[in-house]
Short mmCIF file of C-alpha atoms in Angstrom, two decimals:
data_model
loop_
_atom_site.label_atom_id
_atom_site.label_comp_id
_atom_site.label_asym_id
_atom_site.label_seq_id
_atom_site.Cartn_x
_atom_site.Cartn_y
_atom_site.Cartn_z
CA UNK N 1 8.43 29.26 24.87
CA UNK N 2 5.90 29.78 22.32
CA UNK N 3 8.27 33.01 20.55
CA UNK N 4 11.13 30.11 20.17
CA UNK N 5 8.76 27.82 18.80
CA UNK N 6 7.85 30.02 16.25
CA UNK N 7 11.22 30.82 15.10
CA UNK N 8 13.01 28.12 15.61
CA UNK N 9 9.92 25.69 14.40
CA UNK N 10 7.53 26.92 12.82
CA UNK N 11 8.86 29.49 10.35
CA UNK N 12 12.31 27.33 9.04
CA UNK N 13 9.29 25.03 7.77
CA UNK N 14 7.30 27.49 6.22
CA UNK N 15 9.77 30.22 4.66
CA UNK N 16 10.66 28.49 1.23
CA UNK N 17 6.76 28.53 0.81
CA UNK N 18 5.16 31.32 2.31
CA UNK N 19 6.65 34.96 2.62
CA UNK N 20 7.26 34.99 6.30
CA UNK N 21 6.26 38.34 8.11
CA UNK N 22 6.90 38.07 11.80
CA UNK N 23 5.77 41.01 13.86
CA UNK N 24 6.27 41.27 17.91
CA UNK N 25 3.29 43.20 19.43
CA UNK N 26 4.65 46.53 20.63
CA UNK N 27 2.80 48.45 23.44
CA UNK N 28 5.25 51.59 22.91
CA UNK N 29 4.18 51.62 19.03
CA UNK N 30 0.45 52.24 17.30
CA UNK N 31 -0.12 48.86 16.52
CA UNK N 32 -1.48 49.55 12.49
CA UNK N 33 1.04 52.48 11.90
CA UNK N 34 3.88 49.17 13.40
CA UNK N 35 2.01 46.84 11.13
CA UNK N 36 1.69 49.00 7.78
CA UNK N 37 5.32 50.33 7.99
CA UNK N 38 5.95 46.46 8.13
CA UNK N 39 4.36 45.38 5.35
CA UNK N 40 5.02 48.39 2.89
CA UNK N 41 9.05 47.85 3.69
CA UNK N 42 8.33 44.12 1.82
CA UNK N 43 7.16 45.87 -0.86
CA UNK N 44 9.93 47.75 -3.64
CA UNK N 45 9.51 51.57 -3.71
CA UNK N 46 8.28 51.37 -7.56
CA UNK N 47 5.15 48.75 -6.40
CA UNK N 48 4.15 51.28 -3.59
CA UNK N 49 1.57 53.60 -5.47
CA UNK N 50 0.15 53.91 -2.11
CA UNK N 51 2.76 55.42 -0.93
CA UNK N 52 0.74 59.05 -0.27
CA UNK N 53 -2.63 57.88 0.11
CA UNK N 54 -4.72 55.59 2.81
CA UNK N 55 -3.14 52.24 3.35
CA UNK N 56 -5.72 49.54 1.83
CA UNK N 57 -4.43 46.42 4.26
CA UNK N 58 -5.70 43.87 0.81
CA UNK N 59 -3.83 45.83 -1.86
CA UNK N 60 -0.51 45.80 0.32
CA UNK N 61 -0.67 41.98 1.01
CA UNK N 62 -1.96 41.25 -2.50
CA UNK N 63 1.20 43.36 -3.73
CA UNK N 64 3.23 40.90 -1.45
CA UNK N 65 2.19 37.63 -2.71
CA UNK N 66 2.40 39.16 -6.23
CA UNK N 67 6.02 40.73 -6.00
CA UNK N 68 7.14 37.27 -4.22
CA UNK N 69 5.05 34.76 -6.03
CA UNK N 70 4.16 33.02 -2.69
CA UNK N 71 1.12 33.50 -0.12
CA UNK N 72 2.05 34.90 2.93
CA UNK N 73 2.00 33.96 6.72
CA UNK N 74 1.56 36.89 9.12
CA UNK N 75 2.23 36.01 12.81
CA UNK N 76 1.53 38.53 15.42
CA UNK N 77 3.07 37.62 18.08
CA UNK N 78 3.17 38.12 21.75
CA UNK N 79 -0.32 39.24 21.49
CA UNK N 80 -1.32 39.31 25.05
CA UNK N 81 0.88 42.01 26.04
CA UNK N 82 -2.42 43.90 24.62
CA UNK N 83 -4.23 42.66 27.42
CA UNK N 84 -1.51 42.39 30.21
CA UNK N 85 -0.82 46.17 29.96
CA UNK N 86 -4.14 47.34 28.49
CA UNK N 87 -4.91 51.05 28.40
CA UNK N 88 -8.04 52.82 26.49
CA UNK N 89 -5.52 53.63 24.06
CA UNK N 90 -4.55 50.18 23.19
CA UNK N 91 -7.64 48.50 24.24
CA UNK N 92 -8.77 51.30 20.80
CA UNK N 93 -5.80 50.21 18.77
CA UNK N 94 -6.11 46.23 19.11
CA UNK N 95 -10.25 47.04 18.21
CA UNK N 96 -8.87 48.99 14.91
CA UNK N 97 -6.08 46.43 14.24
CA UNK N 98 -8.49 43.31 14.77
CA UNK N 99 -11.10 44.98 12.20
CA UNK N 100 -8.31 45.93 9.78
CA UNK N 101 -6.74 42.41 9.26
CA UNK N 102 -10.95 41.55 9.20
CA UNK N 103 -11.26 44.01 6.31
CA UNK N 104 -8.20 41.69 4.47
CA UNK N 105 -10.75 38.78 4.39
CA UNK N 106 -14.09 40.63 3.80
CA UNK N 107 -14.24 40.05 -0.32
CA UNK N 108 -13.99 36.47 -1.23
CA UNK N 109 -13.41 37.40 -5.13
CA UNK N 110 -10.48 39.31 -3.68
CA UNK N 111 -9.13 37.46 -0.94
CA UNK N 112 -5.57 37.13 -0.71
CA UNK N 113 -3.75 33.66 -0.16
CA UNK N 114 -2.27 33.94 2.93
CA UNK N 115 -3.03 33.33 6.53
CA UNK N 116 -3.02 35.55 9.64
CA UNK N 117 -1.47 33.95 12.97
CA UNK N 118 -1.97 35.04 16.31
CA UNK N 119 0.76 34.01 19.13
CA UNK N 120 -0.27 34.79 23.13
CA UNK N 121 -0.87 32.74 26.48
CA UNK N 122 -3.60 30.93 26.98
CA UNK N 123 -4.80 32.40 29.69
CA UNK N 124 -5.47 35.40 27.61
CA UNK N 125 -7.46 33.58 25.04
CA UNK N 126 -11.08 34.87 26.78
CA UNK N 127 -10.01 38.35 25.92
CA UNK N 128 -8.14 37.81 22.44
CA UNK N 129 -11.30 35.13 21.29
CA UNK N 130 -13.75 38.23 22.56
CA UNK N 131 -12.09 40.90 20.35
CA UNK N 132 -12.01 38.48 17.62
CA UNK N 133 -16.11 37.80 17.84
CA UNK N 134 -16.83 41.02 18.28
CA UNK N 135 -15.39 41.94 14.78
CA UNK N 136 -16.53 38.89 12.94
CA UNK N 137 -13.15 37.47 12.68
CA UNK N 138 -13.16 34.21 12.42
CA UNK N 139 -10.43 32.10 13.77
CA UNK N 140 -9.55 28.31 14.49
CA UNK N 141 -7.27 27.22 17.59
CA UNK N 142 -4.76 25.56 18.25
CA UNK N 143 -2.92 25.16 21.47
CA UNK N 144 0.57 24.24 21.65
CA UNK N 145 1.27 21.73 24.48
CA UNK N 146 5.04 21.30 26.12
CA UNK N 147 7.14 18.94 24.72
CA UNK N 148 6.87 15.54 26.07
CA UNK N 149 9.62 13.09 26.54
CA UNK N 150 9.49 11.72 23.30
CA UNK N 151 9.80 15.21 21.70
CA UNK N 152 13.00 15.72 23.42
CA UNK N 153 14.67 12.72 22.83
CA UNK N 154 13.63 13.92 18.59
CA UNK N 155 15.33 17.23 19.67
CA UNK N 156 18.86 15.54 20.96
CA UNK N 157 18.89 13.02 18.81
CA UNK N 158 17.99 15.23 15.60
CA UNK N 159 21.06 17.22 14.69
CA UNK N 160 22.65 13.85 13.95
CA UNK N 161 20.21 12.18 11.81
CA UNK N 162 19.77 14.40 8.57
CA UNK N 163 22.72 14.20 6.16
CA UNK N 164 22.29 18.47 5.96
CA UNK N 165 23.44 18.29 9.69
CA UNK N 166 25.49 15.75 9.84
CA UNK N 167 27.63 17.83 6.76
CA UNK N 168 27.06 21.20 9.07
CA UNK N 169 27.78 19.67 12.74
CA UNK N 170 29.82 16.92 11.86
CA UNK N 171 28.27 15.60 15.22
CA UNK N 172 27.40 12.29 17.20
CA UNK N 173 24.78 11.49 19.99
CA UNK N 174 25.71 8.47 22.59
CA UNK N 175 23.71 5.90 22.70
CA UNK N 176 20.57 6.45 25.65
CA UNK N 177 21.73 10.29 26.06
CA UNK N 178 18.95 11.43 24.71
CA UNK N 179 16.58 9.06 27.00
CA UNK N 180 18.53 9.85 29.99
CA UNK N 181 18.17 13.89 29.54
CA UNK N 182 14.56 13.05 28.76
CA UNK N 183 14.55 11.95 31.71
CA UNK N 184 15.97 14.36 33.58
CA UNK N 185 13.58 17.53 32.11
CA UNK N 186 10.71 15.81 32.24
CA UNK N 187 10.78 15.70 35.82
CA UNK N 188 11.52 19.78 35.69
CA UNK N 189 7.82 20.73 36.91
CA UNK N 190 8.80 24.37 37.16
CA UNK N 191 10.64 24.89 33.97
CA UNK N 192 9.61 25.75 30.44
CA UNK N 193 11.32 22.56 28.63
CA UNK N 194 12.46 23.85 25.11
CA UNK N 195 14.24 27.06 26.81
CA UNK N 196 15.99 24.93 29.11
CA UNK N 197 17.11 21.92 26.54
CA UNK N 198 17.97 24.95 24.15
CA UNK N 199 20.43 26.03 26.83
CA UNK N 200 21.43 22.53 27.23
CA UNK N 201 22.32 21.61 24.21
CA UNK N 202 24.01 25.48 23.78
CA UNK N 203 26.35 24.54 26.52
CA UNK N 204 27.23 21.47 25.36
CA UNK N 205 27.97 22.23 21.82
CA UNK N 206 30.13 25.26 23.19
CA UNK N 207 32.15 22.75 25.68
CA UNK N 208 32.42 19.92 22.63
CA UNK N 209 33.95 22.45 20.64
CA UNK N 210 36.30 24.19 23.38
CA UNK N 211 38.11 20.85 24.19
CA UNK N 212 38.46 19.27 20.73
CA UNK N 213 41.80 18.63 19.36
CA UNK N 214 41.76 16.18 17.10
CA UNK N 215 39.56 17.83 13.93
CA UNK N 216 39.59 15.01 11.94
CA UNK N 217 37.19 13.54 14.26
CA UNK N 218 33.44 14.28 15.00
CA UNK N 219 32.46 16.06 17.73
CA UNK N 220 30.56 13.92 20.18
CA UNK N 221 28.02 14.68 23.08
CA UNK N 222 28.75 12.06 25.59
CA UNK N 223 26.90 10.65 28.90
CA UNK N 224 29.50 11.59 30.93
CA UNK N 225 29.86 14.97 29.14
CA UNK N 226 26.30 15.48 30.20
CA UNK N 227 26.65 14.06 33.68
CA UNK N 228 29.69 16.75 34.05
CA UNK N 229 27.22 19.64 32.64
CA UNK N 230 24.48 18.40 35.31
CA UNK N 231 26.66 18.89 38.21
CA UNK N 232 26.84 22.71 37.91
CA UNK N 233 23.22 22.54 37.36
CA UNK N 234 21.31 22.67 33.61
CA UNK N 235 17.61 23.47 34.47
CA UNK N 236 16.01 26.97 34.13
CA UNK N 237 16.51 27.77 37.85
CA UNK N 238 20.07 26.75 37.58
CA UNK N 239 20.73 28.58 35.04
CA UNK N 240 19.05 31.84 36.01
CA UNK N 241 21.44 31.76 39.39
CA UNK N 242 24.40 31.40 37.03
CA UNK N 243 24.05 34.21 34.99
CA UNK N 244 23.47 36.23 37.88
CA UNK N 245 26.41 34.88 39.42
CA UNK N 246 28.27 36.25 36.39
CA UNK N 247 26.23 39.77 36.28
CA UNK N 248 27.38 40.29 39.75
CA UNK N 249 30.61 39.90 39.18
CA UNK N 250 30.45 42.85 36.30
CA UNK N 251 28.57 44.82 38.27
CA UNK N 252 27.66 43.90 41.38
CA UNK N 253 25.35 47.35 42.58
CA UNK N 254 23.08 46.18 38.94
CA UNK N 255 21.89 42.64 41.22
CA UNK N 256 22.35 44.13 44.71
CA UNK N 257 19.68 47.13 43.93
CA UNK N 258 17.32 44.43 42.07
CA UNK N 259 17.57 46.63 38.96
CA UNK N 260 18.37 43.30 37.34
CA UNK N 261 15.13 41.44 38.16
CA UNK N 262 13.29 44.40 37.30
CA UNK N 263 14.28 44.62 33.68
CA UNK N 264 14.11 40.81 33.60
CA UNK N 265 10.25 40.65 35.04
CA UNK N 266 10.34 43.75 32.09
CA UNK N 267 10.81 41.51 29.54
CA UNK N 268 8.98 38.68 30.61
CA UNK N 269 6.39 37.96 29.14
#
């Protein structure tokens, strides 16, 4: 999903440049008070002169890139959730918080460095794109698109072509794996492909490393290893039935009642 693209992509590439501040949209919180406590905790007690006055959103982030000699990237993320479960009271604090990161931007003499990153659905880009007009904020966009089969033969075949990884994993792909589970996901219509070759790849490192006994060797993710996977099932749907297999067996009244699907469908987003 777009959340594990973020962490798992985007910010590993961007933290030894940029000060990374990651913030998941809560609809419990006030979404400025969430945002300024963020910000201020980046910032050591003897910089924060603000500290009993109004918040000035350009001072604190000026302070940032200052204190760690680096522009920073602020993602917001999981945006829609402002829309999805919109109330007059957040439909008021996404207005403020939109027109407070505009007020970051407004002096060009004093602009600071960084850039400001909002994560949601697409289908909610209408609403997010109106609240962003309507408070002069401008904005460019870019839509992330699924990873094709060529991305996820990169993925499998990645953590064995870096010398870093090779040193960490001390791991081998066989040969056409990577094209074979290519293969297979692609043809997954239903299923969000990185969260279901994430869990791939999980359970297969975790079975590699349960069976080794020779450590002087590599570990190695085979075709038949695979093929062995496969047969209990590896795609989102497959694994969604086998974790509540295993729920069930904990506490069976939890799946029976459907209070597990209902704090699932909670936090789905």
């Amino acid at each position: 999903g777009k959340s594990s693209f973020i962490e798992a992509g985007l910010i590993p590439r961007l933290e030894e440049s940029h000060v990374i501040i990651h913030i998941h949209l809560n609809r419990e919180k006030d979404l400025l008070s969430s945002l300024f406590e963020t910000l201020q905790n980046l910032i050591p007690l003897r910089l924060r002169k603000f500290q009993n006055s109004t918040p000035n959103i350009t001072s604190i982030l000026k302070k940032i890139e200052s204190h760690y000699k680096k522009p920073f990237v602020l993602i917001l993320d999981q945006f829609e959730e402002a829309i999805i479960y919109a109330t007059d009271r957040l439909t008021y604090e996404v207005e403020k918080l939109i027109a407070t990161l505009k007020s970051a931007f407004d002096s060009p003499v004093n602009y600071p460095n960084g850039k400001l990153v909002l994560v949601y659905r697409k289908e909610y880009h209408p609403e997010i794109k109106g609240y962003c007009q309507s408070k002069q904020l401008e904005f460019a966009e870019l839509y992330l698109k699924p990873l094709n089969r060529t991305g996820i033969i990169e993925v499998v075949n990645g953590i064995s072509q870096t010398q870093r990884l090779k040193d960490k994993y001390n791991l081998t792909i066989q040969e056409r794996l990577a094209d074979i589970i290519a293969d297979d996901l692609s043809g997954d219509v239903n299923s969000s492909i990185a969260p279901v070759l994430q869990i791939l790849l999980t359970c297969m490192w975790d079975d590699v490393r349960r069976k080794k006994n020779d450590l002087s060797l590599p570990y190695r993710f085979s075709i038949n290893q695979y093929r062995e996977l496969s047969r209990h099932g590896v795609l989102l749907e497959d694994f969604f039935h086998q974790q509540m297999y295993k729920l069930k067996k904990l506490d069976a009244n939890a799946v029976e009642t459907g209070l597990a699907l209902d704090i699932l469908y909670f936090h789905t987003t």
